[in-house]
Coordinates of C-alpha atoms in Angstrom, one line a residue:
M1 CA -30.7 -19.7 19.4
I2 CA -31.4 -17.6 16.5
I3 CA -28.4 -15.7 15.4
E4 CA -29.2 -12.0 14.1
P5 CA -26.8 -9.2 13.4
R6 CA -26.0 -6.8 16.2
V7 CA -24.4 -3.5 14.8
R8 CA -23.3 -0.8 16.2
G9 CA -21.4 1.7 14.4
F10 CA -18.8 0.1 12.5
I11 CA -18.8 -3.1 14.9
C12 CA -20.9 -6.1 14.4
T13 CA -20.9 -8.2 17.7
T14 CA -22.5 -11.7 16.2
A15 CA -21.5 -13.8 13.3
H16 CA -23.8 -16.6 11.7
P17 CA -22.2 -19.8 11.5
V18 CA -24.1 -21.0 8.2
G19 CA -23.4 -17.5 6.8
C20 CA -20.2 -17.5 7.4
A21 CA -19.5 -21.0 5.7
T22 CA -21.7 -20.1 2.8
N23 CA -19.5 -17.1 2.1
V24 CA -16.4 -19.2 2.5
R25 CA -17.8 -21.9 -0.1
E26 CA -19.0 -18.9 -2.4
Q27 CA -15.2 -17.5 -2.3
I28 CA -13.9 -21.2 -3.2
A29 CA -16.3 -21.8 -6.2
Y30 CA -15.1 -18.4 -7.5
V31 CA -11.8 -19.3 -7.6
V32 CA -12.4 -23.0 -8.9
R33 CA -13.9 -21.7 -12.1
N34 CA -11.4 -19.8 -12.5
G35 CA -9.2 -23.1 -13.3
S36 CA -5.6 -23.9 -11.5
I37 CA -2.6 -21.5 -11.2
A38 CA 0.6 -23.6 -12.1
E39 CA 3.2 -21.6 -10.6
C40 CA 1.6 -21.2 -7.3
P41 CA 3.8 -21.5 -4.3
K42 CA 2.8 -24.4 -2.2
R43 CA 4.0 -23.9 1.4
V44 CA 1.7 -21.1 2.1
A45 CA 1.2 -18.8 5.2
V46 CA -1.2 -16.3 5.6
L47 CA -0.6 -13.9 9.1
G48 CA -4.7 -12.7 9.3
C49 CA -6.0 -15.3 7.3
S50 CA -9.5 -15.2 9.0
T51 CA -11.1 -12.5 6.5
G52 CA -10.8 -10.1 4.0
Y53 CA -7.9 -10.4 1.8
G54 CA -6.3 -12.3 4.0
L55 CA -9.0 -15.4 4.0
A56 CA -8.7 -15.0 -0.3
S57 CA -5.2 -15.3 -0.1
R58 CA -5.4 -18.7 1.5
I59 CA -8.3 -19.7 -0.9
V60 CA -6.6 -18.5 -3.5
A61 CA -3.4 -20.6 -3.1
T62 CA -5.2 -23.7 -1.8
F63 CA -7.9 -24.4 -4.1
A64 CA -6.2 -22.8 -7.3
G65 CA -2.2 -23.3 -6.4
G66 CA -2.3 -26.8 -4.9
A67 CA -0.7 -25.5 -1.5
D68 CA -0.6 -26.3 1.7
T69 CA -1.5 -23.7 4.1
I70 CA -0.5 -22.3 7.4
G71 CA -2.5 -19.3 9.2
V72 CA -2.8 -17.1 12.0
S73 CA -5.7 -14.9 13.1
L74 CA -6.9 -14.1 16.6
E75 CA -10.4 -15.0 17.2
R76 CA -13.0 -15.5 20.0
E77 CA -14.4 -18.5 20.3
P78 CA -18.1 -19.7 20.8
S79 CA -19.9 -20.3 23.7
E80 CA -23.6 -22.1 24.5
K81 CA -25.2 -19.0 24.3
K82 CA -22.6 -16.7 22.3
S83 CA -21.6 -16.8 18.6
A84 CA -17.7 -17.0 17.6
S85 CA -16.0 -13.9 16.0
A86 CA -17.0 -14.5 12.2
G87 CA -13.0 -15.7 11.6
W88 CA -13.2 -18.1 13.6
Y89 CA -16.4 -19.7 11.9
N90 CA -14.5 -18.7 8.5
N91 CA -11.6 -20.8 9.6
R92 CA -13.3 -23.8 10.2
A93 CA -15.4 -23.4 7.2
F94 CA -11.9 -22.7 5.3
E95 CA -10.6 -26.4 6.8
I96 CA -13.3 -28.5 6.1
E97 CA -13.1 -27.4 2.8
A98 CA -9.7 -28.1 2.2
E99 CA -9.5 -31.2 3.7
R100 CA -12.4 -32.6 1.5
I101 CA -9.7 -31.9 -1.4
G102 CA -6.7 -33.6 0.6
R103 CA -5.2 -30.9 1.6
S104 CA -3.9 -30.5 5.3
P105 CA -4.3 -26.9 6.6
V106 CA -2.7 -25.8 9.8
T107 CA -4.2 -22.7 11.8
L108 CA -2.8 -21.4 15.0
E109 CA -5.0 -18.2 16.7
G110 CA -3.5 -15.8 18.8
D111 CA -1.8 -12.8 19.0
A112 CA 0.5 -13.0 16.0
F113 CA 2.4 -9.9 17.3
S114 CA 3.9 -11.8 20.5
D115 CA 7.0 -14.0 20.0
E116 CA 5.4 -16.6 22.0
L117 CA 2.9 -17.1 18.8
K118 CA 5.9 -16.6 16.3
K119 CA 7.8 -19.6 18.5
A120 CA 4.5 -21.7 18.1
F121 CA 4.4 -20.8 14.3
I122 CA 7.8 -22.1 13.5
D123 CA 7.6 -25.0 15.7
R124 CA 4.3 -26.1 13.2
V125 CA 6.1 -24.8 9.8
R126 CA 9.0 -27.4 10.8
E127 CA 6.8 -30.5 11.7
K128 CA 4.6 -30.0 8.6
F129 CA 6.1 -27.7 6.0
G130 CA 9.9 -27.9 6.7
Q131 CA 10.2 -24.7 5.1
L132 CA 7.8 -21.6 3.5
D133 CA 7.9 -20.5 -0.2
L134 CA 5.5 -17.8 0.3
L135 CA 4.3 -15.5 3.4
V136 CA 1.3 -13.1 3.3
Y137 CA 0.9 -10.4 6.0
S138 CA -2.5 -9.5 6.0
M139 CA -3.0 -7.9 9.4
A140 CA -5.0 -4.9 10.7
A141 CA -5.3 -4.0 14.5
P142 CA -5.6 -0.8 16.2
V143 CA -3.3 -1.8 19.1
R144 CA 0.4 -3.9 19.3
T145 CA 2.5 -4.3 22.3
D146 CA 5.9 -4.2 21.5
P147 CA 7.7 -7.8 22.5
D148 CA 10.9 -6.0 23.3
T149 CA 9.6 -3.3 25.4
G150 CA 6.3 -4.4 26.7
V151 CA 4.8 -0.9 25.7
T152 CA 1.4 -1.2 24.2
H153 CA 0.9 1.2 21.2
R154 CA -2.4 2.3 20.3
S155 CA -2.9 4.1 16.8
A156 CA -4.7 7.0 15.8
I157 CA -6.2 7.8 12.2
K158 CA -5.6 11.2 12.1
P159 CA -4.4 13.7 10.1
L160 CA -0.6 15.2 10.3
G161 CA -0.1 19.1 11.1
A162 CA -3.4 20.9 11.0
P163 CA -7.4 19.9 11.5
V164 CA -9.1 18.6 8.4
D165 CA -12.2 19.3 7.3
I166 CA -13.9 16.8 5.2
K167 CA -17.3 15.0 4.2
T168 CA -17.9 11.9 5.6
L169 CA -21.2 9.3 5.9
N170 CA -23.0 7.8 8.7
T171 CA -23.8 4.1 7.2
E172 CA -26.2 3.3 9.9
T173 CA -28.6 6.6 8.9
G174 CA -27.5 7.7 5.5
E175 CA -26.6 11.2 6.4
V176 CA -23.8 13.0 4.7
F177 CA -22.2 15.5 6.4
E178 CA -19.2 17.8 7.1
T179 CA -16.2 16.9 10.0
T180 CA -13.5 18.5 11.4
I181 CA -10.1 15.8 12.6
S182 CA -7.8 17.4 15.1
P183 CA -4.6 16.4 13.8
A184 CA -2.3 13.8 15.7
S185 CA 0.4 14.8 18.0
E186 CA 3.9 13.2 17.3
A187 CA 3.5 10.6 20.0
E188 CA 0.2 9.5 18.2
A189 CA 2.1 9.6 14.9
E190 CA 4.4 7.5 16.2
A191 CA 2.3 4.9 17.9
T192 CA 0.5 4.6 14.5
V193 CA 3.6 3.4 12.9
A194 CA 4.2 1.0 15.8
V195 CA 1.4 -0.7 14.9
M196 CA 0.7 -0.2 11.3
G197 CA 3.8 0.1 10.1
G198 CA 6.5 -2.6 8.9
A199 CA 8.0 -3.3 12.2
D200 CA 6.2 -6.3 13.1
W201 CA 6.4 -8.0 9.4
K202 CA 10.1 -7.8 9.3
R203 CA 10.3 -8.9 13.0
W204 CA 8.3 -12.2 11.4
I205 CA 10.6 -12.5 8.6
E206 CA 14.0 -12.1 10.3
Q207 CA 12.7 -14.9 13.1
L208 CA 11.7 -17.6 10.5
A209 CA 15.0 -16.5 8.8
D210 CA 17.1 -17.1 11.6
A211 CA 15.2 -20.1 12.4
G212 CA 16.0 -21.8 8.7
V213 CA 12.5 -22.1 7.9
L214 CA 12.7 -20.0 4.6
A215 CA 12.7 -22.1 1.4
P216 CA 14.9 -20.9 -1.3
G217 CA 13.3 -18.3 -3.0
F218 CA 11.3 -17.4 -0.3
R219 CA 8.8 -14.4 -1.2
T220 CA 6.3 -12.5 1.4
L221 CA 3.8 -10.1 0.6
N222 CA 2.1 -7.2 2.7
Y223 CA -1.3 -6.1 1.7
T224 CA -1.8 -2.2 2.1
Y225 CA -4.1 0.4 0.7
I226 CA -3.2 4.1 -1.0
G227 CA -6.3 5.2 -1.9
S228 CA -7.3 8.4 -4.1
E229 CA -6.6 11.9 -3.8
L230 CA -10.2 12.1 -2.2
T231 CA -9.2 9.7 0.9
W232 CA -5.7 11.3 1.0
P233 CA -6.4 13.8 3.5
I234 CA -6.9 11.8 6.4
Y235 CA -5.3 8.8 4.7
W236 CA -2.2 9.2 3.1
K237 CA -1.1 12.5 3.9
G238 CA -2.0 11.5 8.1
T239 CA -0.6 8.8 9.9
L240 CA -1.6 6.3 8.6
G241 CA 0.6 7.3 5.4
R242 CA 3.4 7.7 7.7
A243 CA 2.9 4.0 8.6
K244 CA 2.6 3.2 5.0
V245 CA 6.2 4.9 4.5
D246 CA 7.5 2.9 6.9
L247 CA 6.1 -0.4 5.4
D248 CA 7.7 0.7 2.4
S249 CA 11.3 0.8 4.2
K250 CA 10.9 -2.4 6.2
A251 CA 10.2 -4.1 2.8
G252 CA 13.1 -2.8 1.4
E253 CA 15.2 -3.9 4.6
I254 CA 13.7 -7.5 4.0
R255 CA 14.9 -7.1 0.3
S256 CA 18.2 -6.2 1.7
R257 CA 18.7 -9.5 3.4
L258 CA 17.1 -12.0 1.2
G259 CA 17.5 -10.9 -2.2
Q260 CA 15.5 -8.3 -4.7
D261 CA 12.2 -10.2 -5.1
A262 CA 11.8 -11.2 -1.8
A263 CA 9.4 -8.6 -0.1
R264 CA 6.8 -6.8 -2.0
V265 CA 4.0 -4.2 -0.6
V266 CA 0.9 -4.7 -2.5
A267 CA -1.5 -1.9 -3.0
L268 CA -4.7 -3.2 -3.0
K269 CA -8.5 -1.7 -4.0
A270 CA -10.9 -0.4 -1.5
V271 CA -13.5 -2.8 0.2
V272 CA -15.2 -3.3 2.8
T273 CA -13.6 -4.3 6.2
Q274 CA -14.5 -3.6 9.6
A275 CA -11.4 -2.0 9.9
S276 CA -12.0 0.4 7.0
S277 CA -15.6 1.2 8.0
A278 CA -13.7 2.9 11.1
I279 CA -12.0 5.5 8.9
P280 CA -13.6 8.8 8.1
V281 CA -14.3 9.5 4.9
V282 CA -13.4 6.1 3.3
P283 CA -17.3 4.5 3.9
L284 CA -18.5 7.6 1.8
Y285 CA -15.8 7.0 -0.7
G286 CA -16.3 3.6 -0.8
T287 CA -20.2 3.6 -1.8
V288 CA -19.2 5.9 -4.7
L289 CA -16.8 4.2 -5.8
F290 CA -18.5 0.9 -6.0
K291 CA -21.2 2.4 -7.9
V292 CA -18.8 4.0 -10.5
M293 CA -16.8 0.5 -10.9
K294 CA -20.0 -1.1 -11.4
Q295 CA -21.2 0.4 -13.7
L296 CA -17.9 0.6 -15.7
G297 CA -18.0 -3.4 -15.1
L298 CA -14.7 -2.8 -13.0
H299 CA -15.5 -3.9 -9.7
E300 CA -13.9 -6.2 -7.6
G301 CA -14.2 -7.9 -3.8
C302 CA -11.2 -9.4 -2.0
I303 CA -11.5 -12.9 -3.5
E304 CA -11.4 -11.3 -7.4
Q305 CA -8.4 -9.1 -6.3
I306 CA -6.7 -11.7 -4.7
D307 CA -7.5 -14.2 -7.2
R308 CA -5.8 -11.7 -9.9
L309 CA -2.7 -11.1 -8.0
F310 CA -1.7 -14.7 -8.0
R311 CA -3.1 -15.1 -11.7
T312 CA -1.2 -11.7 -13.1
R313 CA 1.2 -10.6 -10.7
L314 CA 3.7 -12.9 -8.9
G315 CA 5.7 -13.9 -12.2
A316 CA 8.8 -13.0 -13.1
G317 CA 8.9 -9.4 -15.0
V318 CA 5.8 -8.0 -13.0
T319 CA 5.5 -4.3 -13.4
L320 CA 6.2 -2.2 -10.3
D321 CA 5.6 1.1 -9.2
E322 CA 8.6 4.0 -8.0
A323 CA 8.0 2.1 -4.3
Q324 CA 8.7 -1.4 -6.1
R325 CA 4.9 -2.0 -4.8
I326 CA 3.2 -4.2 -6.8
R327 CA -0.2 -2.3 -8.0
L328 CA -3.8 -4.2 -7.7
D329 CA -5.5 -0.7 -7.4
D330 CA -5.1 0.2 -10.7
W331 CA -8.5 0.0 -12.2
E332 CA -9.8 1.8 -8.9
L333 CA -6.9 4.6 -9.6
S334 CA -7.7 4.4 -13.5
P335 CA -8.6 8.0 -15.1
E336 CA -12.1 6.9 -16.0
V337 CA -13.0 6.2 -12.5
Q338 CA -11.2 8.4 -10.8
A339 CA -12.6 11.1 -13.4
E340 CA -16.4 10.0 -12.6
V341 CA -15.9 9.7 -8.7
S342 CA -14.4 12.9 -8.6
R343 CA -17.3 14.7 -10.6
R344 CA -20.0 12.8 -8.2
W345 CA -17.9 14.0 -4.7
P346 CA -18.9 17.6 -4.6
L347 CA -22.5 16.8 -5.8
L348 CA -22.6 14.3 -2.7
T349 CA -25.4 15.3 0.0
T350 CA -27.7 13.2 2.1
D351 CA -30.7 13.9 -0.5
T352 CA -28.1 12.7 -3.3
L353 CA -26.7 9.6 -2.2
G354 CA -28.9 7.4 -3.6
E355 CA -28.4 8.6 -7.2
L356 CA -25.0 9.2 -6.7
A357 CA -23.6 6.2 -4.7
D358 CA -24.4 2.6 -3.3
L359 CA -24.9 2.4 0.1
P360 CA -27.0 -0.9 0.1
E361 CA -24.1 -2.4 -1.5
Y362 CA -21.8 -1.3 1.0
R363 CA -23.9 -2.2 3.8
S364 CA -24.5 -5.8 2.0
Q365 CA -20.9 -6.1 2.3
F366 CA -20.4 -5.0 5.6
L367 CA -23.2 -7.5 6.7
R368 CA -21.7 -10.4 4.5
L369 CA -18.3 -9.9 6.3
F370 CA -20.0 -11.5 9.4
G371 CA -22.2 -13.9 7.4
F372 CA -25.4 -12.2 7.3
G373 CA -27.5 -11.2 4.2
I374 CA -26.6 -14.3 2.0
D375 CA -28.4 -15.9 -0.3
G376 CA -30.0 -19.0 0.6
V377 CA -29.2 -19.0 4.1
D378 CA -32.0 -19.5 6.5
Y379 CA -31.5 -16.9 9.1
S380 CA -34.9 -18.3 11.3
Q381 CA -33.0 -21.5 11.7
D382 CA -32.5 -21.9 15.3
L383 CA -28.7 -23.4 15.7
D384 CA -25.9 -24.4 18.2
P385 CA -23.5 -21.3 17.9
R386 CA -20.4 -24.0 18.6
V387 CA -20.9 -25.8 15.1
V388 CA -19.7 -24.7 11.5
P389 CA -21.9 -26.6 9.2
T390 CA -20.2 -29.2 7.4

């Protein structure tokens, strides 16, 4: 079949196996060009391993750090007439390339929130690694079922307390418009914390510790986004912000059990993900931010961010913020960048978007998530969607 992008709003229902594999290999090439990381942990787990920052972490650990990795993600398998999820292709492409250099990656695909998968994960760690040196938690999901109660929680990305009037963007049409977002109920806020807070991260670490599969000096990182004041009304000051406060709290609880350096929340810059595309204001902010950071020579995607994290922020004596987080959003939040983004913000309209922002870059990065729009890929090729090219 010939596989084309089918985009509805912030969802793409198709993925291209050759494009996804090419995207993975381009990220690997970037990391290899930057050289090896001598002090990288050698037994690394990545939860949410198949796209974005999680995939980047697995690539950096393997191809710069010489690590063996175990990854977890929830994927859709292909059929004869339907493509797989992008993450399914990414996982296969990563495994092919890792095995080429003598690594032996393990990938589990299923519901990482479930205790059944956690148990299977522990069994594979014992069998393959013995113990883990590092676990990266990079999962984004709208729904989580609590294993203790059986209750399914659904997140709600809303402000708290009062409605918010905010400028946003239709990424399909390029229309900039004002919208009003109603505040969350307390139940919606609590559900968002249950899904996007630190409960599952802490549960993972506790079960791994109880099973004895954490090595001396073990560390865990949880990736988050804080953003700038332009996004705070719907982000940091809303239900998402409450979930992030919970994440910081759970990091402290993990440190109380495993040691003062055992758990860190890592604040990363804004990038294009399927999850972020669904958040009002964030796509518009991203289109402006990308243009400004590119003009200043500071723009980074997922692989550049995580490569910088592993090379500069995982050693001893790293500077932390007041909440004990590691900050990789420092370039985004620099005064020079934020002053220019803030200058442009009130001037943004549908007519000025092309001058002040970079919607084509945003759209391009979105399609790349699913293997489309990548140079050198023949998208007219008739493919078997069940096959990942070697």
